Coordinates of C-alpha atoms and ligand atoms in Angstrom, one line a residue:
M1 CA 32.0 14.6 -6.5
A2 CA 28.3 14.5 -6.0
N3 CA 25.6 16.6 -4.2
V4 CA 23.6 14.2 -2.1
L5 CA 20.3 14.5 -0.3
I6 CA 19.4 11.7 2.1
A7 CA 15.9 12.2 3.1
G8 CA 14.9 10.7 6.2
C9 CA 18.4 10.5 7.4
G10 CA 18.3 8.1 10.4
Y11 CA 20.2 4.9 11.2
V12 CA 21.0 3.8 7.9
G13 CA 20.9 7.2 6.1
T14 CA 23.4 8.4 8.7
A15 CA 25.7 5.5 8.1
L16 CA 25.7 6.1 4.1
G17 CA 25.9 9.7 4.7
T18 CA 29.1 9.2 6.8
R19 CA 30.6 7.1 4.2
L20 CA 30.1 9.3 1.1
A21 CA 31.1 12.4 3.2
S22 CA 34.4 10.7 3.9
E23 CA 34.8 10.6 0.0
G24 CA 34.3 14.2 -0.5
H25 CA 30.6 13.9 -1.6
V26 CA 28.6 16.9 -0.3
V27 CA 26.0 15.4 1.9
W28 CA 22.5 16.8 3.1
G29 CA 20.5 15.1 5.9
L30 CA 17.1 15.8 5.9
R31 CA 14.9 15.2 9.1
R32 CA 12.7 16.7 11.7
R33 CA 15.3 16.5 14.5
P34 CA 18.8 16.9 13.0
D35 CA 20.7 16.9 16.3
A36 CA 22.0 13.4 16.0
L37 CA 23.8 14.0 12.4
P38 CA 27.3 14.1 12.6
P39 CA 29.2 17.2 11.5
N40 CA 29.9 15.7 8.1
I41 CA 26.5 15.8 7.0
G42 CA 24.7 19.2 6.6
P43 CA 21.6 19.3 8.4
L44 CA 18.2 20.0 6.8
V45 CA 15.4 20.5 8.8
A46 CA 12.1 19.6 7.2
D47 CA 9.2 17.7 7.6
L48 CA 8.6 15.4 4.6
T49 CA 4.8 15.5 5.4
V50 CA 4.7 19.2 5.3
P51 CA 5.4 20.4 1.6
E52 CA 6.2 23.9 2.7
T53 CA 9.1 22.9 4.5
L54 CA 10.7 21.5 1.4
Q55 CA 10.6 24.7 -0.8
A56 CA 14.4 25.4 -0.2
L57 CA 16.2 22.1 -0.9
P58 CA 19.8 22.6 -1.8
P59 CA 20.4 23.6 -5.5
G60 CA 22.3 21.4 -7.9
L61 CA 21.6 17.9 -6.4
D62 CA 22.8 14.9 -8.2
V63 CA 21.6 12.0 -6.0
V64 CA 18.6 11.6 -3.3
F65 CA 18.3 8.6 -1.2
Y66 CA 14.8 8.3 0.6
T67 CA 15.4 6.3 3.6
A68 CA 12.7 7.7 5.8
A69 CA 11.0 5.2 8.2
A70 CA 7.2 5.1 9.7
D71 CA 6.8 6.6 13.1
A72 CA 4.4 4.1 14.3
P73 CA 3.3 0.3 12.9
D74 CA -0.1 1.6 11.4
D75 CA -1.3 2.5 8.3
E76 CA -1.6 6.1 8.7
A77 CA 2.1 6.5 9.7
Y78 CA 3.2 4.2 6.9
R79 CA 1.2 6.0 4.4
A80 CA 2.8 9.5 5.7
A81 CA 6.1 8.0 5.5
Y82 CA 6.5 6.2 2.3
V83 CA 3.6 7.7 0.1
E84 CA 2.9 11.1 1.2
G85 CA 6.4 12.0 2.3
L86 CA 7.9 10.5 -1.1
H87 CA 5.2 12.3 -3.1
N88 CA 5.9 15.7 -1.5
L89 CA 9.6 15.4 -1.9
L90 CA 9.4 14.3 -5.7
R91 CA 7.2 17.2 -6.3
A92 CA 9.8 19.6 -4.4
L93 CA 12.3 18.2 -6.3
D94 CA 10.3 18.6 -9.6
H95 CA 9.1 22.2 -8.9
Q96 CA 13.1 23.2 -8.1
R97 CA 13.9 22.0 -11.7
Q98 CA 16.4 19.6 -10.2
V99 CA 18.1 17.4 -12.6
L100 CA 19.1 14.1 -10.8
R101 CA 21.0 11.4 -11.7
R102 CA 19.0 9.2 -9.6
V103 CA 16.5 8.7 -6.7
F104 CA 16.8 5.8 -4.4
F105 CA 14.2 4.6 -2.1
T106 CA 14.5 2.0 0.6
S107 CA 11.6 -0.6 0.5
S108 CA 11.1 -3.6 2.4
T109 CA 10.9 -7.4 1.7
G110 CA 7.4 -7.1 3.2
V111 CA 6.2 -6.5 -0.3
Y112 CA 6.0 -10.2 -0.9
A113 CA 2.9 -12.3 0.2
Q114 CA 5.0 -15.8 -0.1
A115 CA 4.4 -17.9 3.0
S116 CA 5.5 -21.2 2.5
G117 CA 9.2 -20.8 2.6
A118 CA 9.4 -20.3 -1.3
W119 CA 12.7 -18.4 -2.6
V120 CA 11.8 -15.0 -4.1
D121 CA 13.8 -12.5 -6.0
E122 CA 12.9 -9.3 -7.9
T123 CA 10.6 -10.9 -10.4
S124 CA 8.4 -12.8 -8.1
P125 CA 4.9 -11.6 -7.5
T126 CA 4.3 -8.6 -4.8
E127 CA 0.9 -9.1 -3.3
P128 CA 1.9 -7.3 0.1
P129 CA -0.6 -9.1 2.6
E130 CA -0.4 -6.2 5.4
F131 CA -0.7 -2.2 5.2
S132 CA 3.1 -2.0 5.7
G133 CA 4.0 -3.6 2.8
I134 CA 0.9 -2.2 0.5
R135 CA 2.3 1.3 1.7
V136 CA 5.8 0.6 1.1
F137 CA 5.1 -0.8 -2.4
E138 CA 2.7 2.2 -3.2
G139 CA 6.2 4.3 -2.6
E140 CA 8.0 2.0 -4.8
R141 CA 5.3 2.6 -7.7
L142 CA 5.2 6.6 -7.1
L143 CA 8.9 6.5 -7.6
L144 CA 9.3 4.4 -10.6
G145 CA 6.3 6.3 -12.1
S146 CA 8.0 9.5 -11.7
R147 CA 9.9 11.4 -14.2
F148 CA 13.1 10.7 -12.1
P149 CA 15.4 7.9 -12.6
G150 CA 14.5 5.6 -9.7
T151 CA 15.9 2.5 -8.0
V152 CA 14.3 0.5 -5.3
L153 CA 16.1 -1.5 -2.8
R154 CA 13.8 -3.9 -0.9
L155 CA 15.5 -4.4 2.6
G156 CA 15.3 -7.2 4.6
G157 CA 15.3 -6.9 8.8
I158 CA 18.0 -4.4 9.7
Y159 CA 20.3 -5.2 12.7
G160 CA 23.5 -3.7 13.8
P161 CA 25.0 -1.4 16.5
G162 CA 22.4 -0.4 18.6
R163 CA 19.7 -2.6 17.0
T164 CA 20.4 -5.8 19.0
R165 CA 16.9 -6.7 20.2
L166 CA 17.3 -10.3 19.2
I167 CA 20.5 -10.6 21.1
D168 CA 18.9 -9.1 24.1
R169 CA 15.9 -11.3 24.0
V170 CA 18.0 -14.5 24.0
R171 CA 20.2 -13.3 26.5
R172 CA 17.2 -12.7 28.6
G173 CA 15.7 -16.0 28.1
L174 CA 12.9 -14.4 26.5
A175 CA 13.2 -16.0 23.1
V176 CA 11.3 -19.0 21.8
C177 CA 11.2 -21.3 18.7
P178 CA 8.0 -21.2 17.1
E179 CA 6.5 -24.7 16.8
G180 CA 5.8 -26.0 13.3
P181 CA 7.5 -25.6 9.7
P182 CA 10.5 -23.6 9.1
L183 CA 10.1 -20.0 9.4
Y184 CA 12.7 -18.2 7.3
T185 CA 14.0 -14.8 8.2
N186 CA 15.8 -12.3 5.9
R187 CA 18.4 -9.8 7.2
I188 CA 21.0 -7.2 6.6
H189 CA 23.5 -5.7 8.7
R190 CA 23.1 -1.8 8.8
D191 CA 26.7 -1.4 7.0
D192 CA 25.7 -3.5 4.2
C193 CA 22.3 -1.4 3.8
A194 CA 24.6 1.6 3.8
G195 CA 27.4 -0.2 1.4
A196 CA 24.9 -1.6 -0.9
L197 CA 23.3 2.0 -1.7
H198 CA 26.6 3.3 -1.9
H199 CA 27.5 0.6 -4.3
L200 CA 24.3 1.1 -6.6
M201 CA 25.0 4.8 -6.6
N202 CA 28.3 4.0 -8.4
V203 CA 26.9 1.6 -10.7
D204 CA 26.1 2.9 -14.3
Q205 CA 22.7 2.8 -15.2
P206 CA 21.3 0.4 -12.2
D207 CA 18.2 -1.5 -12.7
Q208 CA 14.8 -0.5 -11.0
I209 CA 14.6 -3.0 -8.3
Y210 CA 17.0 -5.0 -6.0
L211 CA 16.7 -7.1 -3.1
G212 CA 19.0 -5.9 -0.2
V213 CA 19.3 -9.2 2.1
D214 CA 22.4 -11.2 3.1
H215 CA 23.5 -14.4 1.5
E216 CA 21.6 -16.6 4.0
P217 CA 17.8 -16.6 4.6
A218 CA 18.1 -18.2 8.0
E219 CA 15.5 -20.3 10.1
Q220 CA 14.6 -18.2 13.1
C221 CA 15.0 -21.0 15.4
E222 CA 18.6 -21.7 14.0
V223 CA 19.4 -18.0 14.7
L224 CA 18.2 -18.0 18.1
R225 CA 20.1 -21.2 18.9
W226 CA 23.3 -20.0 17.3
L227 CA 23.1 -16.8 19.5
A228 CA 22.3 -18.8 22.7
A229 CA 25.2 -20.8 22.2
R230 CA 27.5 -17.8 21.4
L231 CA 26.1 -15.9 24.6
G232 CA 26.5 -19.2 26.7
V233 CA 22.8 -19.1 27.8
S234 CA 20.2 -21.7 27.8
L235 CA 18.5 -22.5 24.5
P236 CA 15.4 -21.2 23.6
G237 CA 12.3 -23.6 24.0
V238 CA 9.8 -24.5 21.5
E239 CA 6.6 -23.3 22.0
P240 CA 3.2 -22.9 19.6
P241 CA 3.5 -19.7 17.6
S242 CA 1.3 -16.8 18.9
G243 CA 0.8 -13.1 18.3
S244 CA 3.6 -11.7 16.3
E245 CA 4.8 -15.0 15.2
V246 CA 1.6 -16.0 13.7
R247 CA 1.9 -12.8 11.5
R248 CA 5.3 -13.6 10.6
H249 CA 4.1 -17.0 9.6
Q250 CA 1.9 -15.7 7.1
S251 CA 5.1 -14.0 5.4
N252 CA 7.6 -16.9 5.2
K253 CA 10.0 -16.6 2.4
R254 CA 13.6 -16.7 1.2
C255 CA 15.0 -13.8 -0.4
S256 CA 17.7 -14.1 -2.8
N257 CA 20.4 -11.3 -3.2
A258 CA 21.9 -12.8 -6.6
K259 CA 21.0 -9.8 -8.5
L260 CA 22.5 -7.5 -5.9
I261 CA 25.9 -9.5 -6.0
A262 CA 25.6 -9.8 -10.0
S263 CA 25.9 -6.1 -9.9
G264 CA 29.2 -6.0 -8.4
Y265 CA 28.4 -5.8 -4.5
T266 CA 30.4 -7.7 -1.9
F267 CA 28.9 -8.0 1.6
R268 CA 30.7 -7.2 4.5
Y269 CA 28.7 -9.3 6.7
P270 CA 27.3 -12.3 4.4
S271 CA 25.3 -14.0 7.1
F272 CA 23.8 -13.3 10.5
R273 CA 26.8 -15.2 12.0
D274 CA 29.3 -12.9 10.5
G275 CA 26.9 -9.7 11.6
Y276 CA 26.4 -10.9 15.1
S277 CA 29.9 -12.2 15.9
A278 CA 31.3 -8.5 14.9
L279 CA 28.5 -7.0 17.1
L280 CA 29.4 -9.3 20.0
A281 CA 33.1 -8.7 19.6
Q282 CA 32.8 -5.1 19.5
G283 CA 30.8 -5.0 22.7
G284 CA 27.8 -3.3 20.7
A285 CA 25.3 -5.8 22.1
Ligands
LIG1 N1 14.1 -1.4 10.2 C1 14.2 -2.5 9.6 O1 14.3 -3.8 9.7 C2 13.6 -2.3 8.0 C3 13.1 -3.3 7.2 C4 13.2 -3.0 5.8 C5 13.2 -1.6 5.4 N2 13.4 -0.6 6.1 C6 13.7 0.7 5.7 O2 14.8 1.0 5.4 C7 15.0 2.3 5.7 C8 16.1 2.8 6.6 O3 15.5 2.5 8.1 P1 15.9 3.0 9.4 O4 16.4 2.2 10.3 O5 17.5 3.8 9.0 O6 15.1 4.0 9.5 P2 15.0 5.1 11.1 O7 16.5 5.3 11.4 O8 14.1 4.3 12.1 O9 14.3 6.5 10.3 C9 14.8 7.2 9.4 C10 14.5 8.7 9.8 O10 13.4 9.0 9.1 C11 13.0 10.5 9.7 N3 11.9 10.7 9.3 C12 10.5 10.1 9.6 N4 9.6 10.5 9.3 C13 9.9 11.9 8.8 C14 9.4 13.0 8.1 N5 7.9 13.2 8.3 N6 10.1 14.0 7.8 C15 11.6 13.9 7.9 N7 12.2 13.0 8.3 C16 11.3 11.9 8.8 C17 13.5 10.3 11.1 O11 14.2 11.3 11.8 P3 13.2 12.4 12.6 O12 12.4 11.7 13.5 O13 14.5 13.3 13.1 O14 12.4 13.1 11.3 C18 14.3 8.9 11.3 O15 15.6 9.4 11.8 C19 13.8 3.1 5.9 O16 12.9 3.2 4.8 C20 12.8 1.8 6.5 O17 11.4 1.7 6.0 C21 13.7 -1.0 7.4

């Protein structure tokens, strides 16, 4: 059994921690407001951006997951969450002479700039076009350049219980299909985020970088239409892209999960149909 620290133990971290704790691992969840943590995750109140709060980490840690997310959609918040916070934690672990098997970092498919719907994998060029991808990529470099063995999981858009914005928009008739060439989206259910991290923790000598997306990069419009049909509401109209959609067109790619699959991971929700069907059936949306 392992001593596990989940730094930034929120939506994905809690699902992961619950799974690990049920197997008998000792799990600590680090965050600023730990009230929402379930009883099987030991609360650790700390702020990753305040080094003094990281001075008394649990001794004898084996594995660390860094799953913190930015508080706001701006460069300062991204730098704090993915660069400063990670730097502070790695330094604290180093000062405390922790001998870790591995540190895992949840990155994002936002590190890719590909905009023409091309397939990308872990070897594809990373030239993040926006501050978000730039900061997350900086975090990746920081971890992989540290003295700790590190693995990065580049996640697509996360959905799952309580994260049903797309379903809500379709249900309320607010979703529109952007006019123009196909716009591919890459997603992963929360339980597969936790599942893939759990799996990688058990892989002997995992590689440094994996993409964490389901099997099916899906056209945005196909997803919206499928949801509308399932919900029995009118199909979304087609409109010229505006605002956030224009930005999304600047990052239009199909992410491959082949490497994660080859490492032995089996998806619980291989496509958006599986994941959204389960959510709708569970009444979670
Ligand atoms: N959402 C997506 O679609 C998506 C896509 C790609 C990658 N990712 C990445 O996947 C990972 C997991 O996402 P998620 O949705 O599970 O994240 P989340 O729940 O939104 O946030 C994780 C936790 O980080 C904690 N946190 C933030 N700043 C902190 C700080 N300074 N000190 C201590 N804790 C801090 C927050 O808890 P407190 O507020 O209590 O501190 C929060 O519960 C993140 O790294 C995220 O960037 C997400």
